[in-house]
PDB file of C-alpha atoms and ligand atoms in Angstrom:
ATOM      1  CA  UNK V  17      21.600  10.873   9.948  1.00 68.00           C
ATOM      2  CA  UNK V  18      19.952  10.531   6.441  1.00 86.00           C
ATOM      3  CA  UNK V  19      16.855   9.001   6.230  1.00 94.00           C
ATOM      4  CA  UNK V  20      16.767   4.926   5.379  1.00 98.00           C
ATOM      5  CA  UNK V  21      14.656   4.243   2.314  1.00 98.00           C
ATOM      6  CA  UNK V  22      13.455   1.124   0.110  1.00 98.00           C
ATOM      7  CA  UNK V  23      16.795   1.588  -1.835  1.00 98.00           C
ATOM      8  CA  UNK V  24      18.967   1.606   1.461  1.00 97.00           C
ATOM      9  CA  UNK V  25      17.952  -1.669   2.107  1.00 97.00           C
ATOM     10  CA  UNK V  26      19.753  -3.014  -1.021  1.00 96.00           C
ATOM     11  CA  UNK V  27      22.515  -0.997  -0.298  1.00 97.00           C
ATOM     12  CA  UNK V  28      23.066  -2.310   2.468  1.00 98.00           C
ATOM     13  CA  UNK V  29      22.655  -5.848   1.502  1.00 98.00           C
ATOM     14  CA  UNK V  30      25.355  -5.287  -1.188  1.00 97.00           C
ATOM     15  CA  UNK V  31      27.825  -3.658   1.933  1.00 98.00           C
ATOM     16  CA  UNK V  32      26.769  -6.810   3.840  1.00 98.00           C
ATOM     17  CA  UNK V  33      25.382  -4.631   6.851  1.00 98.00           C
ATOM     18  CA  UNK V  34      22.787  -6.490   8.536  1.00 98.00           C
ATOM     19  CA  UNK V  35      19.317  -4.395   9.167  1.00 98.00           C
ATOM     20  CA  UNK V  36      17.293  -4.444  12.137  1.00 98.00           C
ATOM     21  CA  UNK V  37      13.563  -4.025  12.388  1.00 98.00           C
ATOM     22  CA  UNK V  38      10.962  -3.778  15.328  1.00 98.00           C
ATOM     23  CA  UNK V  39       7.304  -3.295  14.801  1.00 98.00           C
ATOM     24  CA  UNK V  40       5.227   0.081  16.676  1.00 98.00           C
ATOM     25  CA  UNK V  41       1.821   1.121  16.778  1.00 98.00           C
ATOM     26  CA  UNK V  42       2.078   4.222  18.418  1.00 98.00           C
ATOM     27  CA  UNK V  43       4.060   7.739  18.512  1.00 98.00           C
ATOM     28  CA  UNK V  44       6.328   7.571  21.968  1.00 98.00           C
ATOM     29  CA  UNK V  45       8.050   3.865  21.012  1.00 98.00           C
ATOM     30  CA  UNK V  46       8.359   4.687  17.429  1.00 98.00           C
ATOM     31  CA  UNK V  47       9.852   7.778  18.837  1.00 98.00           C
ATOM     32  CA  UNK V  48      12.086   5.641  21.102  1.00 98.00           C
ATOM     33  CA  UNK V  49      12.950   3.232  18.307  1.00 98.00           C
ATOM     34  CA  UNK V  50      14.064   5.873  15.814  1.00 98.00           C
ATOM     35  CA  UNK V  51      16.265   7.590  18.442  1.00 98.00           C
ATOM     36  CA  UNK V  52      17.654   4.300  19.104  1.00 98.00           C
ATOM     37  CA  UNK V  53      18.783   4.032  15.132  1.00 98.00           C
ATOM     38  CA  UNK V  54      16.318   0.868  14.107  1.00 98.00           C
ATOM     39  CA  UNK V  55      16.426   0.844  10.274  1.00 98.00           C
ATOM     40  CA  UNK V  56      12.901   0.346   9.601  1.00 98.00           C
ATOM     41  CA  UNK V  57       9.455   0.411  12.155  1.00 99.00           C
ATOM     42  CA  UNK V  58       6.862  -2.450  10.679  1.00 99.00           C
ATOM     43  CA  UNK V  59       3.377  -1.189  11.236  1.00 99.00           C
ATOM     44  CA  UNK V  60       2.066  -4.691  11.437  1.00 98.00           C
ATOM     45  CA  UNK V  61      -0.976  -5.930  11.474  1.00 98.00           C
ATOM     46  CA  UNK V  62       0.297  -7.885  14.702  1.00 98.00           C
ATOM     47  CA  UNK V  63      -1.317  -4.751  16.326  1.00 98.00           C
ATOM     48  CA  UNK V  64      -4.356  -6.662  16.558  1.00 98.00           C
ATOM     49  CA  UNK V  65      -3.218  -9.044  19.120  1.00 97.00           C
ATOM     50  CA  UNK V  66      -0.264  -6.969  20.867  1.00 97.00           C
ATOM     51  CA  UNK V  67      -2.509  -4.239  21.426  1.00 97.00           C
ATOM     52  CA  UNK V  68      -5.914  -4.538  20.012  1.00 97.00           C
ATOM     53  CA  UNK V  69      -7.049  -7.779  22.278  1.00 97.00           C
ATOM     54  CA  UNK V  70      -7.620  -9.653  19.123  1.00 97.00           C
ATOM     55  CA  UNK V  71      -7.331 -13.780  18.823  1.00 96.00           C
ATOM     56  CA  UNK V  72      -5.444 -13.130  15.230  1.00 97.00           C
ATOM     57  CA  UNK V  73      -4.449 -10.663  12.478  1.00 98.00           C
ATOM     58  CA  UNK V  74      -7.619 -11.192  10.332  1.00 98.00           C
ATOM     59  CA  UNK V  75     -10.372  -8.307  11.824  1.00 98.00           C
ATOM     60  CA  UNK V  76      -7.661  -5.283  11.541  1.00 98.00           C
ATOM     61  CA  UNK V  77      -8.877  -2.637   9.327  1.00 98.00           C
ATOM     62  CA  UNK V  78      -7.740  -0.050   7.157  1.00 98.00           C
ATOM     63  CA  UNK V  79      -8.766   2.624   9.223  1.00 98.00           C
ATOM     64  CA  UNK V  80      -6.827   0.856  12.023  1.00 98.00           C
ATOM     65  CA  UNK V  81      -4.078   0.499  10.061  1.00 99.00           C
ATOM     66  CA  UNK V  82      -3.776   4.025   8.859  1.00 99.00           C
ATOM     67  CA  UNK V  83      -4.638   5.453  12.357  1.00 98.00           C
ATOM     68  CA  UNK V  84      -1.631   3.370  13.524  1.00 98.00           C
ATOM     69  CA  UNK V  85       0.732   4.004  10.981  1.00 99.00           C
ATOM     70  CA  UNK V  86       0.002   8.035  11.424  1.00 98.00           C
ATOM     71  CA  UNK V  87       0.843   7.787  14.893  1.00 98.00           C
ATOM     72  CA  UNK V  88       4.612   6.023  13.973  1.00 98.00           C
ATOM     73  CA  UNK V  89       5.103   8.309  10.631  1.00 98.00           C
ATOM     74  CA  UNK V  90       4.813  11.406  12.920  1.00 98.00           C
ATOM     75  CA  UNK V  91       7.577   9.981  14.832  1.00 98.00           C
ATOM     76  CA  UNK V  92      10.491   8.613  12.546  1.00 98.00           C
ATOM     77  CA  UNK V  93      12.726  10.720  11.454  1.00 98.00           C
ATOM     78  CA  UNK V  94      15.075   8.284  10.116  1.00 98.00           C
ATOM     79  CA  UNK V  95      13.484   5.045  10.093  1.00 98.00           C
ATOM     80  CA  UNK V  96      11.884   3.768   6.923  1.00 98.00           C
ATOM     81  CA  UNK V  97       7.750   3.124   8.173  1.00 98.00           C
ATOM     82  CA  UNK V  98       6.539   0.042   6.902  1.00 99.00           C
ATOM     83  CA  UNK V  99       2.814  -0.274   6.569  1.00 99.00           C
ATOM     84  CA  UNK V 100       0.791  -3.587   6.867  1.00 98.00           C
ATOM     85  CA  UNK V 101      -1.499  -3.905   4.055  1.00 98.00           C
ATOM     86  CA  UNK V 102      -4.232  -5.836   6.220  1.00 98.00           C
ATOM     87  CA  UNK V 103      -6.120  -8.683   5.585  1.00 98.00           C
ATOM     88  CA  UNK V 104      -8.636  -8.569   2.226  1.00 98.00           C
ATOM     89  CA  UNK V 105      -6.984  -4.996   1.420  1.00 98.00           C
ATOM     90  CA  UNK V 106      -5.204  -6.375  -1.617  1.00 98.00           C
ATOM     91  CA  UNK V 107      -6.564  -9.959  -2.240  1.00 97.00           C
ATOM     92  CA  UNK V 108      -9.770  -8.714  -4.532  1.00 97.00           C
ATOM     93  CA  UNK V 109      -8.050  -6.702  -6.952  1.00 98.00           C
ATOM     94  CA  UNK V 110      -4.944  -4.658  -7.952  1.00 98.00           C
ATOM     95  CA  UNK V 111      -7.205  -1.655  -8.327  1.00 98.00           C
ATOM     96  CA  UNK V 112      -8.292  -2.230  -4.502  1.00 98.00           C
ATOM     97  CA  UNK V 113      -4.839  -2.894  -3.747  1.00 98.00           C
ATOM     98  CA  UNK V 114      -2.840   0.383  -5.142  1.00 98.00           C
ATOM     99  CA  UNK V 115      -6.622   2.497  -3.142  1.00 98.00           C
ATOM    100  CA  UNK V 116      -5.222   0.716   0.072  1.00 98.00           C
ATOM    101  CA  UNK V 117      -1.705   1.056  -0.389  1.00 99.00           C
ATOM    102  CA  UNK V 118      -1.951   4.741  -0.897  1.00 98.00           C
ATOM    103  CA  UNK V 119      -4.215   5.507   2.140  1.00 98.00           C
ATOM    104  CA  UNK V 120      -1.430   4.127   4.196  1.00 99.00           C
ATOM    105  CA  UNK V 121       0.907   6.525   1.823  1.00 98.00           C
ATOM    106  CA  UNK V 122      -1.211   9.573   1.585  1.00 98.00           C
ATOM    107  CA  UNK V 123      -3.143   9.387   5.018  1.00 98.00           C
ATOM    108  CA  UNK V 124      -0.807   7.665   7.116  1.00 98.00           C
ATOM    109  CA  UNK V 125       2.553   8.579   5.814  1.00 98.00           C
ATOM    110  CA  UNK V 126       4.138   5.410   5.209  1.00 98.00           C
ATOM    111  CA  UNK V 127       7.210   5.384   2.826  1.00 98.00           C
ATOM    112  CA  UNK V 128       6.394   1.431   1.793  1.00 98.00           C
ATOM    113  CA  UNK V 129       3.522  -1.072   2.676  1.00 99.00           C
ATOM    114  CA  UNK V 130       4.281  -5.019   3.172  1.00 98.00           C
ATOM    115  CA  UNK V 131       1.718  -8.244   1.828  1.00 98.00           C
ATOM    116  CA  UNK V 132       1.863 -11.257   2.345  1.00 98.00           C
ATOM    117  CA  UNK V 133       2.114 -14.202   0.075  1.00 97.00           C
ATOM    118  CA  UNK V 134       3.380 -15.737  -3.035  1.00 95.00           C
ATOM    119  CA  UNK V 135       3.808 -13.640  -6.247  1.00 94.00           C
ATOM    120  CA  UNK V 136       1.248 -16.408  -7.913  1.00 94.00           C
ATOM    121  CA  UNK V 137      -1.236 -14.626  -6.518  1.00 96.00           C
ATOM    122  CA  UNK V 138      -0.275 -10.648  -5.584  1.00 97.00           C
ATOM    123  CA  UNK V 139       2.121 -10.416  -8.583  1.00 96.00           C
ATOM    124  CA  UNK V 140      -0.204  -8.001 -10.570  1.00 97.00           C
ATOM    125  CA  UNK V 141      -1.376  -6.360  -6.930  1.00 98.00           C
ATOM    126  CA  UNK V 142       2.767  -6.059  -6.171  1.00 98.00           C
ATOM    127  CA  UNK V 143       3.064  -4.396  -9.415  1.00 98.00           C
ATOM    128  CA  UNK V 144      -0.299  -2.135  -9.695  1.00 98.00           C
ATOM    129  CA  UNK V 145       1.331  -0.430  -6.252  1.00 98.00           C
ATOM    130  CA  UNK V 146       4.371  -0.237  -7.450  1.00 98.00           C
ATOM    131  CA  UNK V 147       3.065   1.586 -10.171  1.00 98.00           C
ATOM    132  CA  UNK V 148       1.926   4.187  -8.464  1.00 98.00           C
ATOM    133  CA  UNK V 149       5.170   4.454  -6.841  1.00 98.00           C
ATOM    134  CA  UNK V 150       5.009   2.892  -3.498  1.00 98.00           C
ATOM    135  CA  UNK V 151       7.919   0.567  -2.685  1.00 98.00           C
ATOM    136  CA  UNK V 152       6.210  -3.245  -1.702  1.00 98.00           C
ATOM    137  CA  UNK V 153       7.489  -5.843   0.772  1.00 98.00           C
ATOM    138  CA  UNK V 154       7.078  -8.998   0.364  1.00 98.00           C
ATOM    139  CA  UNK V 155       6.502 -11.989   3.286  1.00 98.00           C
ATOM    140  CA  UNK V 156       6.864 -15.451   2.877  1.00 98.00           C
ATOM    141  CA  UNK V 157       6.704 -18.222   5.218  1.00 98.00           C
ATOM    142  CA  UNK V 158       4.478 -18.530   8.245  1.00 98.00           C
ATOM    143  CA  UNK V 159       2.329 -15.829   6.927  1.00 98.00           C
ATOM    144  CA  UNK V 160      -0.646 -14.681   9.573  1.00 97.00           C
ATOM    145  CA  UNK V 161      -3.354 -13.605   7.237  1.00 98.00           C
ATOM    146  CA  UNK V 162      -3.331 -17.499   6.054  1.00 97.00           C
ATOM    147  CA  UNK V 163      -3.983 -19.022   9.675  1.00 96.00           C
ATOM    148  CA  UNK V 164      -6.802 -21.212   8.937  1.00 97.00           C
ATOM    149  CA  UNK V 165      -5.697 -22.702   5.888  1.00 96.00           C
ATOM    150  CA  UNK V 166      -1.890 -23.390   6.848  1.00 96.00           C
ATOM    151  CA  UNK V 167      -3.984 -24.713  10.181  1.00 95.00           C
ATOM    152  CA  UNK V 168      -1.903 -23.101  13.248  1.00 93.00           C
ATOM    153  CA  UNK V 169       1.520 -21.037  13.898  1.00 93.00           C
ATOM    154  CA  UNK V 170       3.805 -24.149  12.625  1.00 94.00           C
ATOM    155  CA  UNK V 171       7.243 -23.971  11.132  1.00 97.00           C
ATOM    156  CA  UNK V 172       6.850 -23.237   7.131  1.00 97.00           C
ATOM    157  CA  UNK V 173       8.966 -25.082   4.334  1.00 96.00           C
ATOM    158  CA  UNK V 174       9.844 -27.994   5.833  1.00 95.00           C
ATOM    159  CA  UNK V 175       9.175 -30.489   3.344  1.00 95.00           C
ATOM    160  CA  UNK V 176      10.972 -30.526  -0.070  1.00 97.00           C
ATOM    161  CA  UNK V 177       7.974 -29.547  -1.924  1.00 97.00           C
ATOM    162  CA  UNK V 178       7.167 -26.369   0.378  1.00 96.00           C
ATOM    163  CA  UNK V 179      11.012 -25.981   0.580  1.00 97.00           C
ATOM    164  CA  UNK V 180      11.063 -25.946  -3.794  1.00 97.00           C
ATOM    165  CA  UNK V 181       7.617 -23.225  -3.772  1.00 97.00           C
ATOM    166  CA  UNK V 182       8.995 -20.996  -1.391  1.00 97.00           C
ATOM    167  CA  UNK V 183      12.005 -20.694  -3.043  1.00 98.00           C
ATOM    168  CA  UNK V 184      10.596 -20.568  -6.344  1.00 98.00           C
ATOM    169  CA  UNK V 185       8.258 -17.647  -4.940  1.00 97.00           C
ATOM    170  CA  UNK V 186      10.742 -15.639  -3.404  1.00 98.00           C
ATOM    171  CA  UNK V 187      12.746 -15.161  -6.437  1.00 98.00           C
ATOM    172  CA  UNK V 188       9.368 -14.675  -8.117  1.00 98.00           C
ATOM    173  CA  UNK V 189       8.503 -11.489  -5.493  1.00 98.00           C
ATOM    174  CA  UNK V 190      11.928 -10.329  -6.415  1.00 98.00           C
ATOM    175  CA  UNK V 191      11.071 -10.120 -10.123  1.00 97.00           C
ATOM    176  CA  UNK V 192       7.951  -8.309  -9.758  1.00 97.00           C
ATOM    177  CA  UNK V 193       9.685  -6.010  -7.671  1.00 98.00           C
ATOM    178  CA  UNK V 194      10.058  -5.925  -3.935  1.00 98.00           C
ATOM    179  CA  UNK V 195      12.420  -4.016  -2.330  1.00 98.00           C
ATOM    180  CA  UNK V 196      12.752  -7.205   0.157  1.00 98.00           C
ATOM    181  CA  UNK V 197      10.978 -10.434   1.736  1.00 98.00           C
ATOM    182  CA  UNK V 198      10.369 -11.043   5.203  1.00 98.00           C
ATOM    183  CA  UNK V 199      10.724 -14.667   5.997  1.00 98.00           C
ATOM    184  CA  UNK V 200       8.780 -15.643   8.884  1.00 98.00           C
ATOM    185  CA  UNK V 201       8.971 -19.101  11.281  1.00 98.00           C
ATOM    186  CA  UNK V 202      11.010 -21.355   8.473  1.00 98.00           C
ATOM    187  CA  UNK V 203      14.308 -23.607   8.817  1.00 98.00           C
ATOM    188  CA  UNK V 204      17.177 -21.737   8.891  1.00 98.00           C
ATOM    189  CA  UNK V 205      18.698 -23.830   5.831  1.00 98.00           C
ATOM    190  CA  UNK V 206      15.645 -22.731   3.804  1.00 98.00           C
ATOM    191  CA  UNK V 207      16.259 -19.272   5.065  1.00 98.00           C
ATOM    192  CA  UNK V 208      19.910 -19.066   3.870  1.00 98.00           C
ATOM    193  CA  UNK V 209      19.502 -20.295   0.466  1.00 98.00           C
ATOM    194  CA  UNK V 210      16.906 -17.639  -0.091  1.00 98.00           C
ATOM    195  CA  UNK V 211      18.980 -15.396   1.276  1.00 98.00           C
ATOM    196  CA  UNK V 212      21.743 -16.242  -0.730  1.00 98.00           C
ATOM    197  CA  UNK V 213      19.531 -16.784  -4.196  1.00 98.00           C
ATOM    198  CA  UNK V 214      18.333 -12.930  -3.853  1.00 98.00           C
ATOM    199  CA  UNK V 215      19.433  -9.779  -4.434  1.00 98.00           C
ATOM    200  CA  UNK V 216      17.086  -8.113  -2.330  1.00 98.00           C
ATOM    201  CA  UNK V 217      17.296  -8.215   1.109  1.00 98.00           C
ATOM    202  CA  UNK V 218      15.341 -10.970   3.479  1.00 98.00           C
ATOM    203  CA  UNK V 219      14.675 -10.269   6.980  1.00 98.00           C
ATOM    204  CA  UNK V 220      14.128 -12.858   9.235  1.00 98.00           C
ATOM    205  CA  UNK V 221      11.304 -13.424  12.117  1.00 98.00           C
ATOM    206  CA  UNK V 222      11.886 -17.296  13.623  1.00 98.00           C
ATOM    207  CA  UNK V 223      14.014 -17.910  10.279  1.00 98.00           C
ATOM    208  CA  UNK V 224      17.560 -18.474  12.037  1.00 98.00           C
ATOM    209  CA  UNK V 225      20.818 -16.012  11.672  1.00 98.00           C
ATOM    210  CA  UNK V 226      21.385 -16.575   7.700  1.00 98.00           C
ATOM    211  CA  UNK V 227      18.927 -13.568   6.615  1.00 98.00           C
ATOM    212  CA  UNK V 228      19.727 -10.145   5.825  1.00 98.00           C
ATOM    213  CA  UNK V 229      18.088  -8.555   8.238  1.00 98.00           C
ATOM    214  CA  UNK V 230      16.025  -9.021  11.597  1.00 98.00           C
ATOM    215  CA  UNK V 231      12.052  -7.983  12.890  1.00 98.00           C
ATOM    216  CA  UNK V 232      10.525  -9.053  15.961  1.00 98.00           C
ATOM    217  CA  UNK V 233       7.460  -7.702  17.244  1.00 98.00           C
ATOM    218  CA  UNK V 234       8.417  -5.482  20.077  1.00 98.00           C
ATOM    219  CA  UNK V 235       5.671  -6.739  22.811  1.00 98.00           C
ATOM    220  CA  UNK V 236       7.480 -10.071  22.034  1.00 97.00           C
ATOM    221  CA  UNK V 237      11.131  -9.077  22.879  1.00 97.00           C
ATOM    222  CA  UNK V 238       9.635  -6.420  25.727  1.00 97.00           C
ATOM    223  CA  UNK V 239       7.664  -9.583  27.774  1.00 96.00           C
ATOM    224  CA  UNK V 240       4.390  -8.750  26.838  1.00 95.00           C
ATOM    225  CA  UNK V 241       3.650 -11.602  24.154  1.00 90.00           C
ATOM    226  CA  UNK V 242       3.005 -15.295  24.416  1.00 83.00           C
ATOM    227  CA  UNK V 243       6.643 -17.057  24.626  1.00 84.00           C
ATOM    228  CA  UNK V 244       7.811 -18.169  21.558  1.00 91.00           C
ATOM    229  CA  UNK V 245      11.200 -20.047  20.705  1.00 92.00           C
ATOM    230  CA  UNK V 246      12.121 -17.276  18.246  1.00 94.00           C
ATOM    231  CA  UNK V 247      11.017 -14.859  20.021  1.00 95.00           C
ATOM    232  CA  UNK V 248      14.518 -13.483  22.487  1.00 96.00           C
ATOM    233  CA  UNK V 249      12.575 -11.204  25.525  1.00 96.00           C
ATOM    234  CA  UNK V 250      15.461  -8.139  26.171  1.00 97.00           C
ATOM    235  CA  UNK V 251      13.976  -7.074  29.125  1.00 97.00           C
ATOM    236  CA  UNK V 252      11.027  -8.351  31.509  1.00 97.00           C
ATOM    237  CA  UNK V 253       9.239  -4.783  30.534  1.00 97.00           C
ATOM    238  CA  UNK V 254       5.830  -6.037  31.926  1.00 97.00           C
ATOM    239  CA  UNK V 255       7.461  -7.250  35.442  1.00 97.00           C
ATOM    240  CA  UNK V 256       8.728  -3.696  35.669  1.00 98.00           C
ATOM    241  CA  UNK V 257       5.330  -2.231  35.055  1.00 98.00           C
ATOM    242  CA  UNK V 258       3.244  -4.270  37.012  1.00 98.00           C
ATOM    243  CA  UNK V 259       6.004  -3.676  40.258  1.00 98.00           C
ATOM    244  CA  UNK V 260       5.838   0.016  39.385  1.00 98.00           C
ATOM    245  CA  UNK V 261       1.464   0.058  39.142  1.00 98.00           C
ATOM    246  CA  UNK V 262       1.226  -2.292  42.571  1.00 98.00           C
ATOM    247  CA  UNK V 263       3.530   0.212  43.919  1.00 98.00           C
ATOM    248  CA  UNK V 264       1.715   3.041  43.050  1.00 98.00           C
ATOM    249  CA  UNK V 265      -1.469   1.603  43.895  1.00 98.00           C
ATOM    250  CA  UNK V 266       0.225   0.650  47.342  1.00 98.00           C
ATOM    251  CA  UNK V 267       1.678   4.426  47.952  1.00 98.00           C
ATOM    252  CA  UNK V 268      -2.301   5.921  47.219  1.00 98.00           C
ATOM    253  CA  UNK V 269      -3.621   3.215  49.322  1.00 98.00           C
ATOM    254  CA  UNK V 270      -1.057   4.036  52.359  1.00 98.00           C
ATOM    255  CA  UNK V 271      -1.464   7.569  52.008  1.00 98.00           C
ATOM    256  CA  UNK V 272       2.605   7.859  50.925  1.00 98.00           C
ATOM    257  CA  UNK V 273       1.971   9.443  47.534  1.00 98.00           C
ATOM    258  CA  UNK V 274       1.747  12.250  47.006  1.00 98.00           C
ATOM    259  CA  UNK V 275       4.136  13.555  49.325  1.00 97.00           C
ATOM    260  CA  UNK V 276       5.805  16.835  49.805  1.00 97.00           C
ATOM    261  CA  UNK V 277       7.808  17.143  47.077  1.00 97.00           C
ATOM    262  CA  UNK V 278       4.847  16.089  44.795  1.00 97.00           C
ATOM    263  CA  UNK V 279       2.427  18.597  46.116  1.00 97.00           C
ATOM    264  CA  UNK V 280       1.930  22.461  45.596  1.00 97.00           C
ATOM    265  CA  UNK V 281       1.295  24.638  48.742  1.00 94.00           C
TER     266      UNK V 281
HETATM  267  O1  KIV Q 321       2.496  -7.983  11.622  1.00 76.07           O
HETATM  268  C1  KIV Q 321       3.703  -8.086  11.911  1.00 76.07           C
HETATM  269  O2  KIV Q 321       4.177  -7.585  12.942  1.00 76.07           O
HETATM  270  C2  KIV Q 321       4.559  -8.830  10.994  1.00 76.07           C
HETATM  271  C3  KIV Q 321       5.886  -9.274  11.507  1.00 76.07           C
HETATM  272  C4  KIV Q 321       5.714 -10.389  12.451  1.00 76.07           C
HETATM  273  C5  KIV Q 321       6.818  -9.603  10.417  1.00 76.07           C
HETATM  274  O3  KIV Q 321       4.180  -9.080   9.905  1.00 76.07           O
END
């Protein structure tokens, strides 16, 4: 199957096929995701709390992110690898920006990195990566990096003047050049007539069914994350672990593992 890339994504917008993203950190369940034909694997800075420990997004690093994004690269054959660029990699200057960008590129093996933001303030950072020829992603919305001043994980763009500067900055991200937005924890109403306003495609995290496209961070839809409205869990993953590990421990305790068939003679 031939490899998705920045420009697939507005392909497929213009056939009208939806995309589906899921974020990884690591080699085996990027592995598992690309077999399973996911467009694109996010290498989000959400590592830090699905599998770093951390209360937020703000302390990951570069070398984090790069470590993790190595990991996923190595794995995807198909799907397009999305890099986070993580907090205070791009806010102090385009030149800092397109060095950061292209250590997830060059050491990590991302084919595009994601910020987020308005264009009123990345615009020149969008457009010093871009550049240098890595495809950006834009992220509007409930956007993690900005915790403390948007003052919790609330619903973005509910009131008219929100509603008027997101919309206003998603076309704006457009024109400086993103291959697409992700729109993150805002009314679905807002959500379509972004959607509907771009030519690029939006993908949607707690943004209702109207976007292009879909990402959810895979801890969230496996069980392991904090329950969320938005957030659908597939399958009770950690129930199945934590019966398989008391098991195990139960077997070694009992003396039943290893048995015969698990033991050389
Ligand atoms: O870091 C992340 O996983 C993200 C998604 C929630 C969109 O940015």
């Amino acid at each position: 199957m031939a490899h998705v890339t920045s420009v697939t994504f507005r392909n497929k917008k213009q056939a009208g096929e939806r995309l589906a993203v899921l974020t990884a950190y690591d080699y085996p369940t990027a592995r598992l995701l690309d077999e399973c034909g996911i467009d694109a694997i996010l290498v989000g800075d959400s590592c830090g709390m699905a599998v770093m420990g951390r209360p937020n997004t703000l302390s990951v690093t570069m070398d984090e992110m790069v470590h993790h994004t190595r990991m996923v690269s190595a794995a995807a054959d198909r799907a397009l690898v999305i890099a986070d660029m993580p907090f205070l990699s791009y806010q102090t200057s385009p030149a800092r920006a397109v060095e950061n960008a292209g250590r997830l590129v060059a050491e990590g093996g991302a084919q595009a990195v994601k910020l987020e933001g308005p264009a009123q303030s990345w615009g020149p950072a969008i457009e010093a990566i871009l550049a240098a020829g890595i495809p950006v992603m834009g992220h509007l919305g409930l956007t993690p990096q900005s915790i403390h001043r948007l003052g919790g994980y609330k619903v973005q763009g509910r009131d008219e003047a929100d509603r008027a500067f997101m919309e206003r900055e998603a076309r704006a991200l457009e024109a400086a050049g993103v291959f697409s937005i992700v729109l993150e924890v805002v009314p679905d109403s807002l959500a379509a007539a972004i959607t509907e306003a771009l030519s690029v495609p939006t993908i949607g995290i707690g943004a209702g069914p109207h976007c292009d496209g879909q990402v959810l961070v895979l801890h969230d839809m496996l069980g392991f994350g904090i329950a969320t409205k938005h957030a659908k869990v597939y399958t009770d993953l950690r129930a199945q672990m934590s019966e398989a590990v008391t098991g195990y421990i139960g077997e070694v305790r009992s003396g039943a593992f290893p048995a015969q068939e698990h033991t050389f003679t």
